[in-house]
Amino acid sequence: MKNIFIISSLMLLLIGCNSKKEEQAVDKKANANLVSISDAQLKNATIETGKLEQKTISSILKVTGKIDVPPQNMVSVSMPLGGYLKTTKLLPGLPISKGEVIATMEDQQYVQLQQDYLTTKSKLYFAEKEYQRQKELNQSQASSDKVYQQADSDYKTLRITLSALAEKLRLINVNPNSLSEKNISKSVNIYAPINGFVSKVNVNIGKYVNPADVLFELINPSDIHLNLKIFEKDITKLSIGQKLMAYTNNQPDKKYHCAIILISKDLSIDEHTADVHCHFENYDKTLLPGIYMNADINVKSNDALTLPKDAVVNFEGKEYIFVVVNKNQFQLTEVKIGNSENGLVEILNNESLTKSTIVTKGAYTLLMKLKNKADE
């Protein structure tokens, strides 16, 4: 019985010691997160305090994309009948104006086509006269129907041939109405179909190009837009007309205001993303097709308890604030943050902080003092 009493006393003693050690450990941890400053330090630290405030804050969807141009603003220039490139001054990036001569082609088939047109035109003149003559003779029963019908057929066939040759001439930018035996040329001009700049030059002088070959690629940048890649889970958060801010990696502080104009209904097979097209409110000539951009989209607004961003400090991968204990003491307290906007950040674990006074300016100064205290 005596032994049982001794063992019980020892166990109670050990439990008491352990409890005391745990309390000391808790107190030590609490003290480790407590920073104290003097009145003089408080004055120099420019400490400002405040409380959690109810604000409307938006959720930001961060996405990426690149500058693009619609198909109607991109032109591939080719020569429908082929030929040799005689002259060109084009270089990638060179600005061009609609109707400007951008290249000259030459080939013997151009000469042959002009010859065929003028020859057919001459034959048509004779065939028309013969048709009119046979028509009058047939009406007076002076010629047979067969002769009249043949003249009619020859006349119509030549009209069809002449019309087809005229369209071929227009394909190579030759005006059939101004063509005569005096201005037949082996060379023809290629004109710029749009205003813009040269994107690619695929040929050199003296090279023979086939009808299917692309000589130049031109871009009209007046209707450039931002093509964003949006994941499947975020598509439902977007709508036509929704505003966003875009910026490049090189100049993140330079923001471009955009609005969504089109949301694709197809998802890519590999990444399960949809294309979302956005218009720039103000066109910037420095934004060239192919430039990669980032974009921030406000997808929803909700009421939240917030603090200024300066109130939150990051330490060892976690977010903290300083809660005012008294005039000269501040407690480092871990927080979970949510969305941020306009210099405010949402505090998620705010239940125990709603009535607390919190350092809103000078938190970093307190963190430095606390770290120096830990190093001592």
CSV table of C-alpha atoms in Angstrom, one decimal:
chain,number,residue,atom,x,y,z
A,1,MET,CA,0.0,0.0,0.0
A,2,LYS,CA,2.9,2.3,0.8
A,3,ASN,CA,4.5,1.5,-2.6
A,4,ILE,CA,1.2,2.4,-4.4
A,5,PHE,CA,1.1,5.8,-2.6
A,6,ILE,CA,4.7,6.5,-3.5
A,7,ILE,CA,4.1,5.6,-7.2
A,8,SER,CA,1.0,7.8,-7.4
A,9,SER,CA,2.8,10.7,-5.9
A,10,LEU,CA,5.6,10.4,-8.4
A,11,MET,CA,3.1,10.3,-11.3
A,12,LEU,CA,1.3,13.4,-10.1
A,13,LEU,CA,4.7,15.1,-9.7
A,14,LEU,CA,5.7,14.2,-13.3
A,15,ILE,CA,2.4,15.4,-14.7
A,16,GLY,CA,2.7,18.7,-12.9
A,17,CYS,CA,6.2,19.2,-14.2
A,18,ASN,CA,5.1,18.4,-17.8
A,19,SER,CA,2.2,20.8,-17.6
A,20,LYS,CA,4.5,23.5,-16.2
A,21,LYS,CA,7.0,22.9,-19.1
A,22,GLU,CA,4.1,23.1,-21.7
A,23,GLU,CA,2.9,26.3,-20.2
A,24,GLN,CA,6.5,27.7,-20.3
A,25,ALA,CA,6.8,26.6,-23.9
A,26,VAL,CA,3.5,28.3,-24.9
A,27,ASP,CA,4.6,31.5,-23.0
A,28,LYS,CA,8.0,31.4,-24.7
A,29,LYS,CA,6.4,31.0,-28.1
A,30,ALA,CA,4.0,33.9,-27.4
A,31,ASN,CA,6.9,36.1,-26.2
A,32,ALA,CA,8.9,35.2,-29.3
A,33,ASN,CA,6.1,36.7,-31.4
A,34,LEU,CA,5.8,39.8,-29.2
A,35,VAL,CA,7.7,42.9,-30.1
A,36,SER,CA,8.2,45.9,-27.8
A,37,ILE,CA,9.4,49.3,-28.7
A,38,SER,CA,10.1,52.4,-26.7
A,39,ASP,CA,8.2,55.7,-27.1
A,40,ALA,CA,11.2,57.2,-29.1
A,41,GLN,CA,11.3,54.2,-31.4
A,42,LEU,CA,7.5,54.3,-31.8
A,43,LYS,CA,7.8,57.9,-32.9
A,44,ASN,CA,10.5,57.2,-35.5
A,45,ALA,CA,8.9,54.0,-36.8
A,46,THR,CA,5.8,56.0,-38.1
A,47,ILE,CA,3.4,53.3,-36.9
A,48,GLU,CA,-0.2,53.7,-38.0
A,49,THR,CA,-3.1,51.5,-36.8
A,50,GLY,CA,-6.6,50.7,-37.8
A,51,LYS,CA,-9.2,47.9,-37.9
A,52,LEU,CA,-10.6,45.5,-40.4
A,53,GLU,CA,-12.9,47.3,-42.9
A,54,GLN,CA,-15.8,46.0,-44.9
A,55,LYS,CA,-15.0,46.7,-48.6
A,56,THR,CA,-16.2,45.4,-51.9
A,57,ILE,CA,-13.3,43.6,-53.6
A,58,SER,CA,-13.1,41.7,-56.9
A,59,SER,CA,-11.6,38.3,-57.6
A,60,ILE,CA,-8.8,38.6,-60.2
A,61,LEU,CA,-8.4,35.9,-62.9
A,62,LYS,CA,-4.8,36.0,-64.1
A,63,VAL,CA,-4.3,34.7,-67.7
A,64,THR,CA,-1.9,34.9,-70.6
A,65,GLY,CA,-2.2,35.4,-74.3
A,66,LYS,CA,-0.7,37.2,-77.3
A,67,ILE,CA,-1.3,40.0,-79.7
A,68,ASP,CA,-3.2,38.7,-82.8
A,69,VAL,CA,-4.8,40.2,-85.9
A,70,PRO,CA,-8.0,38.9,-87.6
A,71,PRO,CA,-7.7,37.0,-90.8
A,72,GLN,CA,-9.1,39.9,-92.9
A,73,ASN,CA,-6.2,42.0,-91.7
A,74,MET,CA,-3.6,39.6,-92.9
A,75,VAL,CA,-2.9,39.3,-96.6
A,76,SER,CA,-0.7,36.8,-98.4
A,77,VAL,CA,0.4,38.2,-101.8
A,78,SER,CA,0.9,35.8,-104.7
A,79,MET,CA,1.0,36.0,-108.5
A,80,PRO,CA,-1.9,34.0,-110.0
A,81,LEU,CA,-0.1,33.3,-113.2
A,82,GLY,CA,3.4,32.8,-111.8
A,83,GLY,CA,6.5,34.5,-113.3
A,84,TYR,CA,9.9,36.0,-112.4
A,85,LEU,CA,10.3,38.6,-109.7
A,86,LYS,CA,11.9,41.6,-111.4
A,87,THR,CA,12.0,44.3,-108.7
A,88,THR,CA,10.9,44.8,-105.1
A,89,LYS,CA,11.9,47.1,-102.2
A,90,LEU,CA,10.1,45.3,-99.5
A,91,LEU,CA,11.7,44.3,-96.2
A,92,PRO,CA,10.0,42.9,-93.1
A,93,GLY,CA,8.7,45.8,-91.0
A,94,LEU,CA,8.5,48.2,-93.9
A,95,PRO,CA,5.3,50.3,-93.8
A,96,ILE,CA,3.1,50.2,-97.0
A,97,SER,CA,0.1,52.1,-98.3
A,98,LYS,CA,-2.9,50.6,-100.2
A,99,GLY,CA,-2.4,50.8,-104.0
A,100,GLU,CA,1.4,51.3,-103.7
A,101,VAL,CA,3.6,49.3,-106.2
A,102,ILE,CA,5.4,46.7,-104.1
A,103,ALA,CA,6.9,44.5,-106.8
A,104,THR,CA,7.3,44.0,-110.5
A,105,MET,CA,7.0,40.6,-112.3
A,106,GLU,CA,7.9,39.6,-115.8
A,107,ASP,CA,7.2,36.6,-118.0
A,108,GLN,CA,6.6,35.8,-121.6
A,109,GLN,CA,3.1,34.5,-120.8
A,110,TYR,CA,2.1,38.0,-119.9
A,111,VAL,CA,2.9,39.1,-123.5
A,112,GLN,CA,1.1,36.1,-124.9
A,113,LEU,CA,-2.0,36.9,-122.8
A,114,GLN,CA,-2.1,40.5,-124.0
A,115,GLN,CA,-1.6,39.4,-127.6
A,116,ASP,CA,-4.5,36.9,-127.3
A,117,TYR,CA,-6.7,39.6,-125.9
A,118,LEU,CA,-6.0,42.2,-128.6
A,119,THR,CA,-6.3,39.5,-131.3
A,120,THR,CA,-9.6,38.3,-130.0
A,121,LYS,CA,-10.8,41.9,-129.7
A,122,SER,CA,-10.0,42.5,-133.3
A,123,LYS,CA,-11.7,39.3,-134.5
A,124,LEU,CA,-14.8,40.2,-132.4
A,125,TYR,CA,-15.1,43.5,-134.2
A,126,PHE,CA,-15.2,41.7,-137.5
A,127,ALA,CA,-17.5,38.9,-136.1
A,128,GLU,CA,-20.0,41.6,-134.8
A,129,LYS,CA,-20.2,43.2,-138.3
A,130,GLU,CA,-20.7,39.9,-139.9
A,131,TYR,CA,-23.4,39.0,-137.4
A,132,GLN,CA,-25.3,42.2,-138.1
A,133,ARG,CA,-25.0,41.7,-141.9
A,134,GLN,CA,-26.2,38.1,-141.7
A,135,LYS,CA,-29.1,39.1,-139.4
A,136,GLU,CA,-30.3,41.7,-141.9
A,137,LEU,CA,-29.9,39.3,-144.8
A,138,ASN,CA,-31.8,36.5,-142.9
A,139,GLN,CA,-34.6,38.9,-142.1
A,140,SER,CA,-35.0,39.7,-145.8
A,141,GLN,CA,-34.7,35.9,-146.7
A,142,ALA,CA,-31.5,36.7,-148.6
A,143,SER,CA,-29.5,34.1,-146.6
A,144,SER,CA,-30.2,30.8,-144.9
A,145,ASP,CA,-30.8,30.3,-141.2
A,146,LYS,CA,-27.7,28.1,-141.0
A,147,VAL,CA,-25.4,30.9,-142.1
A,148,TYR,CA,-27.1,33.4,-139.7
A,149,GLN,CA,-26.8,30.9,-136.8
A,150,GLN,CA,-23.1,30.3,-137.5
A,151,ALA,CA,-22.4,34.0,-137.5
A,152,ASP,CA,-24.4,34.4,-134.2
A,153,SER,CA,-22.4,31.5,-132.7
A,154,ASP,CA,-19.0,32.9,-133.8
A,155,TYR,CA,-19.9,36.3,-132.4
A,156,LYS,CA,-21.0,35.0,-129.0
A,157,THR,CA,-17.9,32.7,-128.7
A,158,LEU,CA,-15.5,35.5,-129.3
A,159,ARG,CA,-17.4,37.7,-126.8
A,160,ILE,CA,-17.0,34.9,-124.2
A,161,THR,CA,-13.3,34.5,-125.0
A,162,LEU,CA,-12.6,38.2,-124.8
A,163,SER,CA,-14.4,38.5,-121.5
A,164,ALA,CA,-12.4,35.6,-120.1
A,165,LEU,CA,-9.1,37.0,-121.3
A,166,ALA,CA,-10.0,40.4,-119.8
A,167,GLU,CA,-10.5,38.8,-116.4
A,168,LYS,CA,-7.1,37.0,-116.7
A,169,LEU,CA,-5.5,40.4,-117.5
A,170,ARG,CA,-7.1,41.9,-114.4
A,171,LEU,CA,-5.6,39.0,-112.3
A,172,ILE,CA,-2.1,40.3,-113.2
A,173,ASN,CA,-3.2,43.9,-112.7
A,174,VAL,CA,-3.4,44.9,-116.4
A,175,ASN,CA,-6.4,47.1,-117.3
A,176,PRO,CA,-7.9,45.5,-120.5
A,177,ASN,CA,-9.7,48.8,-121.4
A,178,SER,CA,-6.4,50.7,-121.7
A,179,LEU,CA,-4.5,47.9,-123.5
A,180,SER,CA,-3.5,48.5,-127.1
A,181,GLU,CA,-0.9,47.2,-129.5
A,182,LYS,CA,1.3,50.2,-128.5
A,183,ASN,CA,1.6,49.4,-124.8
A,184,ILE,CA,2.1,45.6,-124.6
A,185,SER,CA,4.6,44.9,-121.9
A,186,LYS,CA,6.4,41.8,-120.6
A,187,SER,CA,6.3,43.3,-117.0
A,188,VAL,CA,3.4,43.8,-114.7
A,189,ASN,CA,3.1,45.4,-111.3
A,190,ILE,CA,1.9,44.0,-108.0
A,191,TYR,CA,0.1,46.6,-105.8
A,192,ALA,CA,-0.4,46.6,-102.0
A,193,PRO,CA,-4.0,45.6,-101.2
A,194,ILE,CA,-4.0,47.1,-97.7
A,195,ASN,CA,-2.4,49.7,-95.5
A,196,GLY,CA,0.0,48.3,-92.9
A,197,PHE,CA,3.4,46.8,-92.9
A,198,VAL,CA,5.3,43.9,-94.3
A,199,SER,CA,5.4,40.8,-92.2
A,200,LYS,CA,7.4,38.4,-94.4
A,201,VAL,CA,9.3,38.4,-97.7
A,202,ASN,CA,9.6,34.9,-99.1
A,203,VAL,CA,11.3,35.6,-102.5
A,204,ASN,CA,14.3,37.4,-104.0
A,205,ILE,CA,14.8,39.2,-107.3
A,206,GLY,CA,15.2,36.8,-110.2
A,207,LYS,CA,13.4,33.9,-108.6
A,208,TYR,CA,10.6,32.2,-110.5
A,209,VAL,CA,7.4,31.8,-108.5
A,210,ASN,CA,4.5,29.5,-109.1
A,211,PRO,CA,0.9,30.6,-108.8
A,212,ALA,CA,0.6,28.9,-105.4
A,213,ASP,CA,3.7,30.5,-104.0
A,214,VAL,CA,3.3,33.3,-101.4
A,215,LEU,CA,5.6,36.2,-102.3
A,216,PHE,CA,4.9,38.6,-99.3
A,217,GLU,CA,2.8,38.6,-96.2
A,218,LEU,CA,1.2,41.9,-95.2
A,219,ILE,CA,-0.5,43.0,-92.0
A,220,ASN,CA,-2.9,45.8,-91.3
A,221,PRO,CA,-2.5,46.4,-87.5
A,222,SER,CA,-5.4,48.8,-87.2
A,223,ASP,CA,-7.6,46.0,-85.8
A,224,ILE,CA,-5.2,44.1,-83.6
A,225,HIS,CA,-6.7,42.3,-80.7
A,226,LEU,CA,-5.6,40.3,-77.7
A,227,ASN,CA,-6.1,36.6,-77.9
A,228,LEU,CA,-6.3,35.0,-74.4
A,229,LYS,CA,-6.1,31.4,-73.5
A,230,ILE,CA,-8.7,30.6,-70.8
A,231,PHE,CA,-9.0,27.2,-69.1
A,232,GLU,CA,-12.3,25.3,-69.2
A,233,LYS,CA,-13.1,25.9,-65.5
A,234,ASP,CA,-12.9,29.7,-65.9
A,235,ILE,CA,-14.9,30.1,-69.1
A,236,THR,CA,-18.2,30.5,-67.3
A,237,LYS,CA,-16.8,33.5,-65.3
A,238,LEU,CA,-16.4,35.6,-68.5
A,239,SER,CA,-18.9,37.5,-70.6
A,240,ILE,CA,-18.9,39.7,-73.7
A,241,GLY,CA,-18.1,43.3,-72.8
A,242,GLN,CA,-16.2,42.4,-69.6
A,243,LYS,CA,-13.3,44.7,-68.9
A,244,LEU,CA,-9.7,43.6,-68.2
A,245,MET,CA,-6.2,45.0,-67.9
A,246,ALA,CA,-3.4,43.7,-70.1
A,247,TYR,CA,0.4,44.2,-69.7
A,248,THR,CA,3.6,42.8,-71.1
A,249,ASN,CA,6.4,41.1,-69.2
A,250,ASN,CA,8.8,43.9,-70.1
A,251,GLN,CA,6.6,46.7,-69.0
A,252,PRO,CA,4.3,45.3,-66.2
A,253,ASP,CA,3.5,48.8,-65.0
A,254,LYS,CA,2.1,49.9,-68.4
A,255,LYS,CA,-1.5,48.8,-68.4
A,256,TYR,CA,-3.8,48.5,-71.5
A,257,HIS,CA,-7.5,48.7,-71.0
A,258,CYS,CA,-9.4,46.0,-73.0
A,259,ALA,CA,-12.9,44.5,-73.4
A,260,ILE,CA,-13.9,41.0,-74.3
A,261,ILE,CA,-15.5,40.9,-77.8
A,262,LEU,CA,-15.7,37.1,-78.5
A,263,ILE,CA,-15.5,33.9,-76.5
A,264,SER,CA,-14.7,30.8,-78.5
A,265,LYS,CA,-17.1,27.8,-78.1
A,266,ASP,CA,-14.4,25.2,-78.8
A,267,LEU,CA,-11.8,23.9,-76.4
A,268,SER,CA,-8.3,22.9,-77.5
A,269,ILE,CA,-7.6,19.1,-77.3
A,270,ASP,CA,-4.3,19.3,-75.6
A,271,GLU,CA,-4.8,22.0,-72.9
A,272,HIS,CA,-8.6,22.3,-72.8
A,273,THR,CA,-8.4,26.0,-73.2
A,274,ALA,CA,-10.7,28.4,-75.2
A,275,ASP,CA,-9.7,31.5,-77.2
A,276,VAL,CA,-11.1,34.7,-75.8
A,277,HIS,CA,-10.6,37.8,-78.1
A,278,CYS,CA,-10.3,41.2,-76.6
A,279,HIS,CA,-10.2,44.7,-78.2
A,280,PHE,CA,-7.8,47.4,-77.0
A,281,GLU,CA,-9.6,50.6,-76.1
A,282,ASN,CA,-6.6,52.6,-77.4
A,283,TYR,CA,-4.4,51.2,-80.1
A,284,ASP,CA,-0.7,51.3,-79.4
A,285,LYS,CA,1.6,50.9,-82.4
A,286,THR,CA,4.3,49.3,-80.2
A,287,LEU,CA,2.1,46.2,-79.8
A,288,LEU,CA,3.1,44.0,-82.6
A,289,PRO,CA,1.4,40.7,-83.6
A,290,GLY,CA,2.9,37.8,-81.7
A,291,ILE,CA,3.9,39.7,-78.5
A,292,TYR,CA,3.0,37.7,-75.4
A,293,MET,CA,0.9,39.5,-72.8
A,294,ASN,CA,-0.6,39.0,-69.3
A,295,ALA,CA,-4.1,40.0,-68.3
A,296,ASP,CA,-6.0,40.6,-65.1
A,297,ILE,CA,-9.7,40.0,-65.3
A,298,ASN,CA,-12.2,41.1,-62.6
A,299,VAL,CA,-14.5,38.1,-62.5
A,300,LYS,CA,-16.7,38.9,-59.5
A,301,SER,CA,-17.2,41.4,-56.6
A,302,ASN,CA,-18.0,40.6,-53.0
A,303,ASP,CA,-18.0,42.2,-49.6
A,304,ALA,CA,-14.9,41.2,-47.5
A,305,LEU,CA,-13.0,42.3,-44.4
A,306,THR,CA,-9.9,43.9,-45.7
A,307,LEU,CA,-6.6,45.6,-44.6
A,308,PRO,CA,-4.2,47.8,-46.5
A,309,LYS,CA,-1.5,45.7,-48.3
A,310,ASP,CA,1.2,47.4,-46.1
A,311,ALA,CA,-0.4,45.8,-43.1
A,312,VAL,CA,0.5,42.3,-44.2
A,313,VAL,CA,4.1,41.0,-44.2
A,314,ASN,CA,5.5,37.8,-45.5
A,315,PHE,CA,7.8,35.8,-43.2
A,316,GLU,CA,9.2,32.3,-43.9
A,317,GLY,CA,6.5,31.7,-46.6
A,318,LYS,CA,3.6,32.7,-44.4
A,319,GLU,CA,1.5,35.9,-44.1
A,320,TYR,CA,1.4,37.9,-40.9
A,321,ILE,CA,0.0,41.1,-39.3
A,322,PHE,CA,0.8,42.8,-36.1
A,323,VAL,CA,-2.0,43.1,-33.5
A,324,VAL,CA,-1.7,46.0,-31.0
A,325,VAL,CA,-1.4,44.6,-27.5
A,326,ASN,CA,-0.8,48.0,-25.9
A,327,LYS,CA,0.8,51.3,-26.9
A,328,ASN,CA,4.3,49.8,-27.1
A,329,GLN,CA,3.7,46.1,-27.7
A,330,PHE,CA,2.6,44.3,-30.9
A,331,GLN,CA,1.8,40.7,-31.4
A,332,LEU,CA,2.8,38.9,-34.7
A,333,THR,CA,-0.3,37.0,-35.8
A,334,GLU,CA,-0.6,34.7,-38.8
A,335,VAL,CA,-3.4,35.4,-41.3
A,336,LYS,CA,-4.8,33.8,-44.4
A,337,ILE,CA,-5.3,36.3,-47.3
A,338,GLY,CA,-7.7,36.1,-50.2
A,339,ASN,CA,-8.2,38.5,-53.2
A,340,SER,CA,-6.4,41.8,-53.4
A,341,GLU,CA,-7.4,45.0,-55.3
A,342,ASN,CA,-6.7,48.7,-55.2
A,343,GLY,CA,-4.1,48.4,-52.4
A,344,LEU,CA,-6.4,46.3,-50.2
A,345,VAL,CA,-6.1,42.6,-49.3
A,346,GLU,CA,-8.9,40.3,-48.1
A,347,ILE,CA,-8.3,38.7,-44.6
A,348,LEU,CA,-10.0,35.3,-44.5
A,349,ASN,CA,-9.4,34.1,-40.9
A,350,ASN,CA,-10.9,37.3,-39.5
A,351,GLU,CA,-13.1,35.9,-36.7
A,352,SER,CA,-10.8,36.7,-33.8
A,353,LEU,CA,-9.6,40.0,-35.4
A,354,THR,CA,-12.8,41.9,-35.9
A,355,LYS,CA,-12.4,44.0,-32.7
A,356,SER,CA,-8.6,44.1,-32.8
A,357,THR,CA,-6.5,47.1,-33.5
A,358,ILE,CA,-4.0,46.3,-36.2
A,359,VAL,CA,-0.8,47.9,-37.5
A,360,THR,CA,-1.7,49.3,-41.0
A,361,LYS,CA,1.6,51.1,-41.7
A,362,GLY,CA,5.1,50.2,-40.4
A,363,ALA,CA,4.5,46.5,-40.1
A,364,TYR,CA,7.8,45.7,-41.9
A,365,THR,CA,9.7,47.8,-39.4
A,366,LEU,CA,8.2,45.8,-36.5
A,367,LEU,CA,9.1,42.5,-38.4
A,368,MET,CA,12.7,43.6,-38.7
A,369,LYS,CA,12.9,44.4,-35.0
A,370,LEU,CA,11.3,41.0,-34.1
A,371,LYS,CA,13.8,39.2,-36.3
A,372,ASN,CA,16.7,41.1,-34.7
A,373,LYS,CA,15.3,40.1,-31.3
A,374,ALA,CA,15.3,36.4,-32.4
A,375,ASP,CA,18.9,36.6,-33.5
A,376,GLU,CA,20.2,38.0,-30.2
